[in-house]
Structure formats: structure tokens, C-alpha cells
């Protein structure tokens, strides 16, 4: 069944009656995609240990295992949204989940970090078609007045995935090998496929644009070069290295060419005219910056809880529960706060709360009471919920319903690019600060071991374990160097979140008078004019 576009009138009664069941299926699809990243965050320490326990992945290989997914995902979202609008969102949703399931099964059997990175990229190929389709279908089964509530519940699904992922990952790692964190996706994929075929209606744009292969290639090449240069700079602990500067510069140049090409194309994958609207642009910037800060902090918090504090993967996953619980509690209710205080106050306050919690990490030590970390995680989740729901509603309602795939693709692209750059930039800051702090303590080691041990705290502790009693003297300096690096990285994340708050307070609208609400919503639809 194909639902008609918004211009054809209200949503068919048959679809309207089962809209909440359809939302449940869409959230299951979302769960699969988000679950994978939240599980991987718990497993990165295990994967970094030498075989047979893990793959012996280095810090930069771990970053690429995460960024291979986010870069392919972000680079293909433009095209995925257009294909969904053109051939039908249900079709691309089904196809994307099948590819994601195959990639998950292959990733579980990876024999090296390089294989894991490649299969993670394959998973991202499938996920790129799943994520925009879920929001696009949502916009075509709910009437406009119910869309904020539905999007809030959809955003709460992210919190559910954040909760289930680390706990599931921890349980699996306690009883099975590291590859089980990917294999768990397969049964969820099979269940989602069956429910989609049964419940989800198809929909498409009656006037879809042509595909844009040149734009896609430019965006992927530009992002890969940019992030590779940033990761390489952190690995070398030298951002002035000619290779690093050349790679980052080439990436920025290719992305600039991408923008110019899209501006002149008559069938762009990214319609840059959308960004003439300051509200739309500010919402996009807020999403990108919040994920930039959050993903970078999530990356180092795993090493803090497991390497410094000594918690197991399962315990580390349980420690993330307050963050997930806060998202699940507040995301569906954030629309009520927006109704009372407006988008600017709600989103800006959410970013300020997030900035405060990131700054709190700068005061954490090896013996900080664990309840303090739990409180920080809870308020981080609450802050995120009051950013994600309002900005998602603004973005999705800014374009006509038939363009829902494009709007969703844009939203998710900025989220993923922000997250990828957050891991790359803040991960590189962490790596550089750690190497600087530990290198003086590694002078007695052979040069080959010195380079290896200086890359990350896990590498240092691995070398210390191999040295036996002689290596015990490295443990305390490693913890001290990591804590210093974490403090520096947390403060960088705080600055990014504050920048996001500034953008929101400058450009998002405040609470309009009641008589103007209907007029303002109508203006959002004309964003491309």
C-alpha cells in the first residue's frame, strides 16, 4: 500500500488506525542501528586487547572502526533519502536492514582490525537506508498535530537503545567472544523484517529528484580525507605535520567543491537553499554540535570506567543506565516544555546542561565517588533529550511531507558527521594529551615498545602486563596521564556545547504569542522560498 502525499488530503484511515504499531516497528529498526554503536562503545576495550581475547586494535584503528560506520553512513544518507523518496521508503527500509544484517554477521567473524573496519562500513551502507526511512515513514503516517509527540517517542527510542546496548554488550562479553556484540543484530533484523512486511505502508515523493552520484562521491571523499587527517594528527601527536595538514586541507577543499557543485546542480542531493532559513540552519548546527561533544565524551568514558576504575564491560554498561533513562523519560515530554517556553529556551537550556556535565568530567579523578558519575550521566541524558526532540521537530516540519526522506537524511547526516568529527577531533585530543603526559615515563623501554605503549592507556597497560613485575611502575603514571588527557578533552567538549548554545540563542525562535503559532508553523513550510 502506498500512502498519498500531504497534498492529497488526510492520511488513509487504515494507516491512521495502526500508526502507533507502525511507530513501534520503526523504533525497532532504529534500535538496531543505534544499538550497534552503543554496544561497540562497551566492547572497544575488549577489541583493543591482543588475540585471542580481542583483535589488538590500536587507538586509531578503534576510531576507524567507529568512523568507518559513521562516515559511510553520513556520506550515503543524501542518496538514501532521495532513493527512498523516489522508489518507496518501505522498499529501501527492507533492503537496508538486510544489508545491515549481513554486515553484522560478517563483522562478528572478523579476523583483524582491517576486516572489522571493512565490515562496519558494509553495516553502515545498510544503516544509511534504514535511518532516514524511519523518520520519513513516521511523517507519512502521522498528521501534523501528532508529529511532535511521535518524534519525541522516536527520539526516546535512542535512549532505549543506549540503555539496552551497553548492558547487552556487557552480558555478551562476560559469556561469549567479542564478535557476539555484532551477531546479536541478526535475530533483531529477522524480527524487524517480518513486522515491516506486515505493518509498514509504502510512500514516496510524487515528484522525486534525480540521483546525484558526483555529489555523493565528493561528500564521501571530503569527509574521509578530513577525518583521516584529524585522526592521523592525534596518532602522531603533531597537527603541524605536513601530511596531516595536506590531508585536512584536501578534505576541506573537496567539501567546498561539494557545496559549490550542489549549489549549481539542478538535481542536488543536498539542496543548499534549505539553509537560507536561519531556524532550520540553527537546528542543524545544534544537532551536529551536541553529537560532536557527546560522541567524543562517550569514547573516553569507556576507558575511564574500565581501564582506570577497573569495571567490567557489563558494569560499564550498567553505569550508562542513568543517561539512557533520562533520555527515555524526557525525550517524549520535551514537546510539552517547548509548548510552554519555546524552542530557543528549551534547546538552549539543554545545551547548557550538557556543557555543564561535560565540564564535570574535568574534575573526575580515579577515586571520585561513582554516584557523581551517575548524576552527571543522568543530566547529560536530560540535556540531550531537550535538544534532540525540538530540533528534530523543527527540521522535519520545515519541509513538505513528500520531502520527508530528504529532511530526515539531512538531520541524520549532520548528526552522524558531528559524531564522526567528535570522535576524530576529541579522540585525537585525548591521544595527543595522553602521549605527551606518558612519554617521559617510557624512557627506559626499547624504542619499539615505547612507541606502542605511548599510543593509549590500554596500550601502556598491555605493555606493563607483558613486562611483569617491572611493568607495575607504569600503571600509576598511565592512569595519571589518562586522567589529565580526559580533563583536557572534556573541556574541549564543553566549549563545543557552549558554541551550540550560542547558535541556538542567536537564531532559534522564542515562544511566539498564541495567535502567531499557526502563522509561524506555516512559515516553516516555506523554508525553500
Coordinates of C-alpha atoms in Angstrom, one line a residue:
X1 CA 0.0 0.0 0.0
X2 CA 1.3 3.5 -0.9
X3 CA 0.2 6.4 1.2
X4 CA -0.7 9.6 -0.8
X5 CA 1.3 12.8 -0.3
X6 CA 0.1 15.5 2.0
X7 CA -1.5 17.4 -0.8
X8 CA -3.9 14.5 -1.4
X9 CA -5.6 15.1 2.0
X10 CA -5.6 13.4 5.3
X11 CA -3.8 10.0 5.9
X12 CA -5.9 7.0 5.0
X13 CA -8.0 5.7 7.9
X14 CA -6.5 2.2 7.6
X15 CA -3.0 3.6 8.1
X16 CA -4.1 6.1 10.7
X17 CA -5.6 3.3 12.9
X18 CA -2.3 1.3 13.1
X19 CA 0.0 4.4 13.3
X20 CA 1.3 3.5 16.8
X21 CA 2.0 -0.1 15.9
X22 CA 3.9 1.2 12.8
X23 CA 5.9 3.6 15.1
X24 CA 6.8 0.6 17.2
X25 CA 8.2 -1.2 14.2
X26 CA 10.1 2.0 13.1
X27 CA 11.6 2.2 16.6
X28 CA 12.7 -1.4 16.4
X29 CA 14.6 -0.5 13.1
X30 CA 16.1 2.5 14.9
X31 CA 17.1 0.3 17.8
X32 CA 19.1 -2.0 15.5
X33 CA 21.1 0.9 14.1
X34 CA 21.8 2.8 17.3
X35 CA 22.2 -0.4 19.4
X36 CA 25.2 -1.3 17.3
X37 CA 27.2 1.8 18.2
X38 CA 26.2 1.7 21.9
X39 CA 27.3 -1.9 22.1
X40 CA 30.6 -1.2 20.3
X41 CA 31.4 1.6 22.8
X42 CA 31.4 -1.0 25.6
X43 CA 33.4 -3.5 23.5
X44 CA 36.2 -1.2 22.3
X45 CA 38.4 -2.0 25.3
X46 CA 38.0 -5.8 24.7
X47 CA 38.7 -5.4 21.0
X48 CA 41.8 -3.4 21.8
X49 CA 43.3 -6.3 23.8
X50 CA 45.6 -8.8 22.0
X51 CA 44.3 -12.0 20.5
X52 CA 42.7 -14.4 21.3
X53 CA 40.6 -12.1 23.7
X54 CA 40.4 -9.3 21.1
X55 CA 42.0 -8.1 17.9
X56 CA 44.8 -6.0 19.4
X57 CA 43.3 -2.9 17.7
X58 CA 45.2 0.4 18.3
X59 CA 43.6 3.6 19.3
X60 CA 43.5 4.9 15.7
X61 CA 42.1 1.5 14.5
X62 CA 39.4 1.7 17.2
X63 CA 38.5 5.2 16.0
X64 CA 38.3 4.0 12.4
X65 CA 36.1 1.0 13.5
X66 CA 33.6 3.6 14.7
X67 CA 34.2 6.2 12.0
X68 CA 34.1 3.7 9.1
X69 CA 30.5 3.3 10.1
X70 CA 29.7 6.9 10.7
X71 CA 31.5 8.2 7.6
X72 CA 29.9 5.8 5.1
X73 CA 26.5 6.3 6.9
X74 CA 26.8 10.1 6.6
X75 CA 28.2 10.1 3.1
X76 CA 25.3 8.0 1.7
X77 CA 22.4 9.5 3.6
X78 CA 21.8 12.1 1.0
X79 CA 21.3 9.5 -1.7
X80 CA 19.5 7.1 0.6
X81 CA 16.9 9.8 1.4
X82 CA 16.4 10.6 -2.3
X83 CA 16.1 6.9 -3.3
X84 CA 13.5 6.4 -0.6
X85 CA 11.5 9.4 -1.8
X86 CA 11.8 8.1 -5.4
X87 CA 11.3 4.3 -5.2
X88 CA 9.4 3.9 -1.9
X89 CA 10.5 4.2 1.7
X90 CA 9.4 0.7 2.7
X91 CA 11.5 -0.9 -0.1
X92 CA 14.7 0.9 1.0
X93 CA 13.9 0.2 4.6
X94 CA 13.7 -3.6 4.0
X95 CA 16.8 -3.6 1.7
X96 CA 18.8 -1.5 4.2
X97 CA 18.0 -3.9 7.1
X98 CA 19.0 -6.9 5.0
X99 CA 22.4 -5.4 4.2
X100 CA 22.9 -4.4 7.8
X101 CA 22.2 -7.9 9.0
X102 CA 24.7 -9.4 6.5
X103 CA 27.4 -6.9 7.6
X104 CA 26.7 -7.7 11.2
X105 CA 27.2 -11.4 10.7
X106 CA 30.5 -10.8 8.8
X107 CA 31.8 -8.3 11.4
X108 CA 31.3 -10.9 14.1
X109 CA 33.8 -13.2 12.3
X110 CA 36.4 -10.5 11.6
X111 CA 40.0 -11.8 12.0
X112 CA 41.8 -8.5 12.1
X113 CA 41.1 -4.8 12.7
X114 CA 41.1 -4.1 9.0
X115 CA 38.4 -6.7 8.4
X116 CA 36.3 -5.2 11.2
X117 CA 36.6 -1.8 9.7
X118 CA 35.5 -3.0 6.3
X119 CA 32.5 -4.9 7.6
X120 CA 31.5 -2.0 9.7
X121 CA 31.5 0.1 6.6
X122 CA 29.1 -2.6 5.0
X123 CA 26.8 -2.3 8.0
X124 CA 26.8 1.5 7.5
X125 CA 25.7 1.0 3.9
X126 CA 22.6 -0.7 5.1
X127 CA 22.1 1.7 8.0
X128 CA 22.2 4.7 5.7
X129 CA 19.0 3.4 4.1
X130 CA 17.3 2.5 7.4
X131 CA 17.6 5.7 9.4
X132 CA 16.1 8.3 7.1
X133 CA 13.4 5.9 6.0
X134 CA 12.1 5.6 9.6
X135 CA 11.5 9.3 10.1
X136 CA 10.2 9.6 6.6
X137 CA 7.6 6.9 7.1
X138 CA 6.7 8.4 10.5
X139 CA 6.0 11.8 8.8
X140 CA 3.7 10.0 6.4
X141 CA 1.6 8.0 8.9
X142 CA 1.0 10.8 11.5
X143 CA -0.9 14.0 11.0
X144 CA 1.0 17.3 11.7
X145 CA -0.6 17.8 15.1
X146 CA 0.7 14.4 16.3
X147 CA 4.1 14.6 14.7
X148 CA 5.9 16.3 17.7
X149 CA 4.6 13.6 20.0
X150 CA 5.6 10.8 17.6
X151 CA 9.1 12.3 17.0
X152 CA 9.5 12.6 20.8
X153 CA 8.8 8.9 21.2
X154 CA 11.1 8.2 18.3
X155 CA 13.9 10.2 20.0
X156 CA 13.2 8.3 23.2
X157 CA 13.9 5.1 21.3
X158 CA 17.5 6.4 21.1
X159 CA 17.6 6.4 24.8
X160 CA 16.2 2.9 24.9
X161 CA 19.0 1.7 22.6
X162 CA 21.6 3.5 24.7
X163 CA 20.3 1.6 27.7
X164 CA 20.0 -1.8 26.1
X165 CA 23.2 -1.7 24.1
X166 CA 25.9 -1.4 26.8
X167 CA 24.1 -3.9 29.1
X168 CA 23.6 -6.4 26.3
X169 CA 27.2 -5.9 25.2
X170 CA 28.4 -6.4 28.7
X171 CA 26.4 -9.6 29.2
X172 CA 27.6 -11.0 25.9
X173 CA 31.3 -10.1 26.6
X174 CA 31.0 -11.8 30.0
X175 CA 29.9 -15.1 28.4
X176 CA 31.0 -15.1 24.8
X177 CA 33.7 -13.8 22.4
X178 CA 33.8 -10.1 21.3
X179 CA 32.1 -10.9 17.9
X180 CA 28.8 -11.7 19.7
X181 CA 28.1 -8.0 20.1
X182 CA 27.6 -7.9 16.3
X183 CA 26.0 -11.3 15.9
X184 CA 23.2 -10.2 18.3
X185 CA 21.9 -7.9 15.5
X186 CA 20.9 -10.8 13.2
X187 CA 17.8 -12.1 15.1
X188 CA 16.6 -8.5 15.7
X189 CA 16.9 -7.9 11.9
X190 CA 14.8 -11.0 11.2
X191 CA 12.1 -9.9 13.6
X192 CA 12.1 -6.4 12.1
X193 CA 11.8 -7.7 8.6
X194 CA 8.7 -9.8 9.4
X195 CA 7.0 -6.9 11.2
X196 CA 7.8 -4.4 8.4
X197 CA 6.4 -6.6 5.7
X198 CA 3.2 -7.0 7.7
X199 CA 2.6 -3.5 9.1
X200 CA 4.5 -0.7 7.4
X201 CA 2.9 1.1 4.4
X202 CA 4.9 2.4 1.5
X203 CA 5.2 6.0 0.5
X204 CA 7.2 8.1 -2.0
X205 CA 7.6 11.6 -3.4
X206 CA 5.3 12.1 -6.4
X207 CA 8.0 14.4 -7.9
X208 CA 11.3 13.0 -6.9
X209 CA 14.6 14.5 -8.0
X210 CA 17.3 12.6 -10.0
X211 CA 20.2 11.0 -8.2
X212 CA 23.4 12.9 -7.7
X213 CA 26.4 10.5 -8.0
X214 CA 29.0 13.3 -8.3
X215 CA 27.8 15.0 -5.2
X216 CA 27.8 11.7 -3.3
X217 CA 31.4 10.9 -4.3
X218 CA 32.6 14.4 -3.4
X219 CA 30.9 14.3 0.0
X220 CA 32.4 10.8 0.9
X221 CA 35.9 11.7 -0.3
X222 CA 35.9 15.0 1.5
X223 CA 34.7 13.6 4.8
X224 CA 37.1 10.7 4.7
X225 CA 40.1 12.9 4.0
X226 CA 39.1 15.4 6.7
X227 CA 38.6 12.9 9.4
X228 CA 41.6 10.8 8.4
X229 CA 43.8 13.8 8.7
X230 CA 42.5 14.6 12.1
X231 CA 42.9 11.0 13.4
X232 CA 46.5 10.9 11.9
X233 CA 47.3 14.2 13.7
X234 CA 46.3 12.6 17.0
X235 CA 48.2 9.5 16.3
X236 CA 51.4 11.4 15.6
X237 CA 50.7 13.9 18.4
X238 CA 51.5 16.6 15.8
X239 CA 48.9 18.5 13.9
X240 CA 51.6 20.6 12.2
X241 CA 52.9 17.5 10.3
X242 CA 52.9 18.2 6.5
X243 CA 50.9 15.0 5.8
X244 CA 48.3 15.9 8.4
X245 CA 47.9 19.4 7.1
X246 CA 47.7 18.3 3.5
X247 CA 45.1 15.7 4.2
X248 CA 42.9 18.0 6.3
X249 CA 43.3 20.8 3.7
X250 CA 42.4 18.4 0.8
X251 CA 39.3 17.2 2.7
X252 CA 38.2 20.8 3.4
X253 CA 38.7 21.7 -0.3
X254 CA 36.7 18.7 -1.6
X255 CA 33.9 19.5 0.8
X256 CA 33.9 23.1 -0.5
X257 CA 33.7 21.8 -4.1
X258 CA 30.8 19.7 -3.0
X259 CA 28.9 22.7 -1.7
X260 CA 29.7 24.7 -4.9
X261 CA 28.6 21.7 -7.1
X262 CA 25.4 21.2 -5.2
X263 CA 24.6 24.9 -5.4
X264 CA 24.8 24.8 -9.2
X265 CA 23.2 21.4 -9.8
X266 CA 19.6 21.2 -11.0
X267 CA 19.2 17.9 -9.0
X268 CA 21.4 18.3 -5.9
X269 CA 21.5 15.6 -3.2
X270 CA 21.8 18.5 -0.7
X271 CA 19.6 21.4 -1.6
X272 CA 21.6 24.3 0.0
X273 CA 18.6 26.7 -0.4
X274 CA 17.2 25.0 2.7
X275 CA 19.9 26.7 4.8
X276 CA 18.7 30.2 3.9
X277 CA 16.3 29.7 6.7
X278 CA 18.1 30.6 10.0
X279 CA 15.9 28.5 12.1
X280 CA 16.5 25.4 10.0
X281 CA 20.3 26.1 9.9
X282 CA 20.5 26.7 13.7
X283 CA 18.6 23.4 14.4
X284 CA 21.0 21.5 12.1
X285 CA 24.0 23.1 13.8
X286 CA 22.7 22.3 17.3
X287 CA 22.3 18.6 16.3
X288 CA 25.8 18.4 14.9
X289 CA 27.4 20.1 17.8
X290 CA 25.6 18.1 20.5
X291 CA 26.7 14.8 18.9
X292 CA 30.2 16.2 18.4
X293 CA 30.5 16.7 22.1
X294 CA 28.6 13.6 23.2
X295 CA 30.4 11.0 21.0
X296 CA 33.8 12.3 21.9
X297 CA 33.0 12.0 25.6
X298 CA 31.4 8.6 25.3
X299 CA 34.6 7.4 23.6
X300 CA 36.9 8.3 26.5
X301 CA 34.3 7.5 29.3
X302 CA 34.6 3.8 28.5
X303 CA 38.4 3.9 29.1
X304 CA 37.8 5.8 32.3
X305 CA 35.3 3.3 33.8
X306 CA 37.1 0.2 32.5
X307 CA 40.9 1.0 32.4
X308 CA 41.2 3.5 35.3
X309 CA 38.3 2.4 37.5
X310 CA 38.6 -1.3 36.8
X311 CA 34.9 -2.0 36.0
X312 CA 34.0 -4.9 33.7
X313 CA 32.2 -4.4 30.4
X314 CA 28.8 -5.3 31.9
X315 CA 29.4 -3.0 34.9
X316 CA 30.5 -0.2 32.5
X317 CA 27.3 -0.7 30.5
X318 CA 25.1 -0.5 33.7
X319 CA 26.8 2.8 34.6
X320 CA 25.3 4.2 31.4
X321 CA 21.7 3.5 32.5
X322 CA 21.1 6.9 34.0
X323 CA 21.9 8.6 30.7
X324 CA 19.6 6.3 28.8
X325 CA 16.8 6.5 31.5
X326 CA 16.9 10.3 31.3
X327 CA 16.5 10.2 27.5
X328 CA 13.6 7.8 27.7
X329 CA 11.9 9.9 30.4
X330 CA 12.4 13.4 28.9
X331 CA 12.5 12.9 25.1
X332 CA 8.8 12.2 24.7
X333 CA 7.9 15.0 27.1
X334 CA 10.2 17.7 25.7
X335 CA 7.5 18.9 23.3
X336 CA 5.5 20.0 26.4
X337 CA 8.5 22.1 27.6
X338 CA 8.6 23.6 24.0
X339 CA 4.9 24.5 24.2
X340 CA 5.5 26.4 27.4
X341 CA 8.9 28.0 26.9
X342 CA 9.6 27.9 23.2
X343 CA 12.3 26.2 21.1
X344 CA 15.1 28.7 22.0
X345 CA 14.8 28.4 25.7
X346 CA 14.3 24.6 25.7
X347 CA 17.1 23.8 23.3
X348 CA 19.5 26.4 24.7
X349 CA 19.0 25.2 28.3
X350 CA 19.5 21.6 27.1
X351 CA 22.9 22.5 25.6
X352 CA 23.9 24.5 28.7
X353 CA 23.1 21.5 30.9
X354 CA 25.1 19.3 28.6
X355 CA 28.1 21.7 28.7
X356 CA 28.0 21.7 32.5
X357 CA 28.0 17.9 32.6
X358 CA 30.9 17.7 30.2
X359 CA 32.8 20.2 32.3
X360 CA 32.2 18.0 35.4
X361 CA 34.4 15.3 33.7
X362 CA 37.3 17.7 34.0
X363 CA 37.1 17.2 37.8
X364 CA 36.9 13.4 37.8
X365 CA 39.8 11.5 39.4
X366 CA 40.5 7.8 39.9
X367 CA 38.7 7.8 43.3
X368 CA 35.7 10.1 42.5
X369 CA 32.6 8.6 44.1
X370 CA 30.8 6.6 41.4
X371 CA 27.4 8.2 42.2
X372 CA 28.8 11.5 41.0
X373 CA 29.4 9.9 37.6
X374 CA 25.8 8.6 37.6
X375 CA 24.3 12.0 38.4
X376 CA 26.4 13.5 35.5
X377 CA 25.2 10.8 33.1
X378 CA 21.6 11.4 34.1
X379 CA 21.7 15.2 33.5
X380 CA 23.6 14.6 30.2
X381 CA 20.7 12.4 29.0
X382 CA 18.2 15.1 30.2
X383 CA 20.1 17.8 28.4
X384 CA 20.3 15.8 25.2
X385 CA 16.5 15.0 25.2
X386 CA 15.7 18.7 25.3
X387 CA 17.9 19.3 22.3
X388 CA 17.1 16.3 20.1
X389 CA 13.3 16.4 20.2
X390 CA 12.8 20.1 19.5
X391 CA 15.4 20.3 16.8
X392 CA 14.1 17.2 15.1
X393 CA 10.6 18.6 15.0
X394 CA 11.8 21.9 13.6
X395 CA 13.7 20.1 10.8
X396 CA 11.1 17.6 9.9
X397 CA 8.3 20.2 9.8
X398 CA 10.3 22.7 7.8
X399 CA 9.9 20.8 4.6
X400 CA 6.7 19.4 2.9
X401 CA 5.7 15.9 3.9
X402 CA 6.6 14.5 0.4
X403 CA 10.2 15.6 1.1
X404 CA 10.3 13.8 4.4
X405 CA 13.1 11.5 3.2
X406 CA 15.3 14.4 2.3
X407 CA 14.6 16.2 5.6
X408 CA 15.4 13.1 7.6
X409 CA 18.5 12.4 5.6
X410 CA 19.8 15.9 6.3
X411 CA 19.1 15.7 10.0
X412 CA 20.8 12.3 10.3
X413 CA 23.7 13.4 8.1
X414 CA 24.5 16.3 10.4
X415 CA 24.1 14.1 13.5
X416 CA 26.5 11.5 12.1
X417 CA 29.0 13.9 10.7
X418 CA 29.0 15.7 14.0
X419 CA 29.5 12.4 15.9
X420 CA 32.3 11.3 13.5
X421 CA 34.2 14.6 13.8
X422 CA 33.6 14.5 17.6
X423 CA 35.3 11.1 17.9
X424 CA 38.1 12.1 15.5
X425 CA 38.8 15.5 17.0
X426 CA 38.2 14.8 20.7
X427 CA 39.8 11.3 20.2
X428 CA 42.8 13.0 18.7
X429 CA 43.0 15.5 21.6
X430 CA 42.8 12.6 24.1
X431 CA 45.5 10.7 22.2
X432 CA 47.8 13.7 21.9
X433 CA 47.4 14.7 25.5
X434 CA 48.0 11.2 26.7
X435 CA 51.1 10.7 24.7
X436 CA 52.5 14.0 25.9
X437 CA 51.8 13.0 29.5
X438 CA 53.2 9.5 29.4
X439 CA 56.2 9.7 27.1
X440 CA 58.6 10.9 29.9
X441 CA 57.8 7.7 31.9
X442 CA 58.6 5.4 28.9
X443 CA 62.3 6.3 28.5
X444 CA 63.6 3.0 29.9
X445 CA 61.6 0.9 27.4
X446 CA 63.0 -0.2 24.0
X447 CA 62.1 2.3 21.2
X448 CA 59.6 -0.1 19.5
X449 CA 57.8 -0.8 22.8
X450 CA 58.0 2.9 23.7
X451 CA 56.0 4.0 20.6
X452 CA 53.4 1.2 21.1
X453 CA 53.0 1.9 24.8
X454 CA 52.5 5.7 24.2
X455 CA 49.5 5.4 21.9
X456 CA 46.8 4.8 24.6
X457 CA 46.3 3.8 28.2
X458 CA 45.2 0.3 27.1
X459 CA 48.5 0.0 25.1
X460 CA 50.5 1.1 28.1
X461 CA 48.8 -1.3 30.4
X462 CA 49.2 -4.1 27.8
X463 CA 53.0 -3.5 27.7
X464 CA 53.1 -3.3 31.5
X465 CA 51.4 -6.7 31.8
X466 CA 53.9 -8.2 29.4
X467 CA 56.8 -6.9 31.4
X468 CA 55.5 -8.5 34.6
X469 CA 56.8 -7.0 38.0
X470 CA 58.9 -4.5 36.1
X471 CA 55.9 -3.1 34.4
X472 CA 54.0 -2.3 37.6
X473 CA 55.7 1.1 37.8
X474 CA 53.9 2.1 34.6
X475 CA 50.3 1.7 35.9
X476 CA 50.1 4.8 38.1
X477 CA 51.7 7.1 35.5
X478 CA 49.4 5.7 32.9
X479 CA 46.3 6.4 35.0
X480 CA 47.6 9.9 35.8
X481 CA 48.3 10.7 32.2
X482 CA 44.9 9.4 31.0
X483 CA 43.1 11.5 33.7
X484 CA 44.9 14.6 32.6
X485 CA 44.1 13.8 28.9
X486 CA 40.4 13.2 29.8
X487 CA 40.2 16.6 31.6
X488 CA 41.6 18.4 28.6
X489 CA 39.3 16.6 26.2
X490 CA 36.2 17.2 28.4
X491 CA 36.9 20.9 28.5
X492 CA 37.2 20.9 24.6
X493 CA 33.8 19.2 24.5
X494 CA 32.4 21.8 26.9
X495 CA 33.4 24.6 24.6
X496 CA 31.7 22.9 21.7
X497 CA 28.5 22.5 23.6
X498 CA 28.6 26.2 24.6
X499 CA 29.1 27.1 21.0
X500 CA 25.9 25.2 20.2
X501 CA 24.0 27.0 22.9
X502 CA 25.2 30.4 21.5
X503 CA 23.9 29.4 18.0
X504 CA 20.6 28.4 19.4
X505 CA 20.1 31.6 21.5
X506 CA 21.0 33.7 18.5
X507 CA 18.9 32.0 15.8
X508 CA 16.2 29.7 17.1
X509 CA 12.8 31.5 17.7
X510 CA 11.5 32.2 21.1
X511 CA 8.0 31.4 22.3
X512 CA 5.5 33.1 19.9
X513 CA 2.2 34.7 21.1
X514 CA -0.6 32.1 20.9
X515 CA -2.2 33.9 17.9
X516 CA 1.0 33.7 15.9
X517 CA 1.7 29.9 16.4
X518 CA -0.3 28.9 13.4
X519 CA 1.2 31.5 11.2
X520 CA 4.8 30.6 12.3
X521 CA 4.3 26.9 11.6
X522 CA 3.0 27.8 8.1
X523 CA 6.2 29.9 7.5
X524 CA 8.4 26.9 8.3
X525 CA 6.8 25.1 5.3
X526 CA 8.0 27.8 3.0
X527 CA 11.7 27.4 4.0
X528 CA 12.8 26.9 0.5
X529 CA 11.3 30.1 -0.8

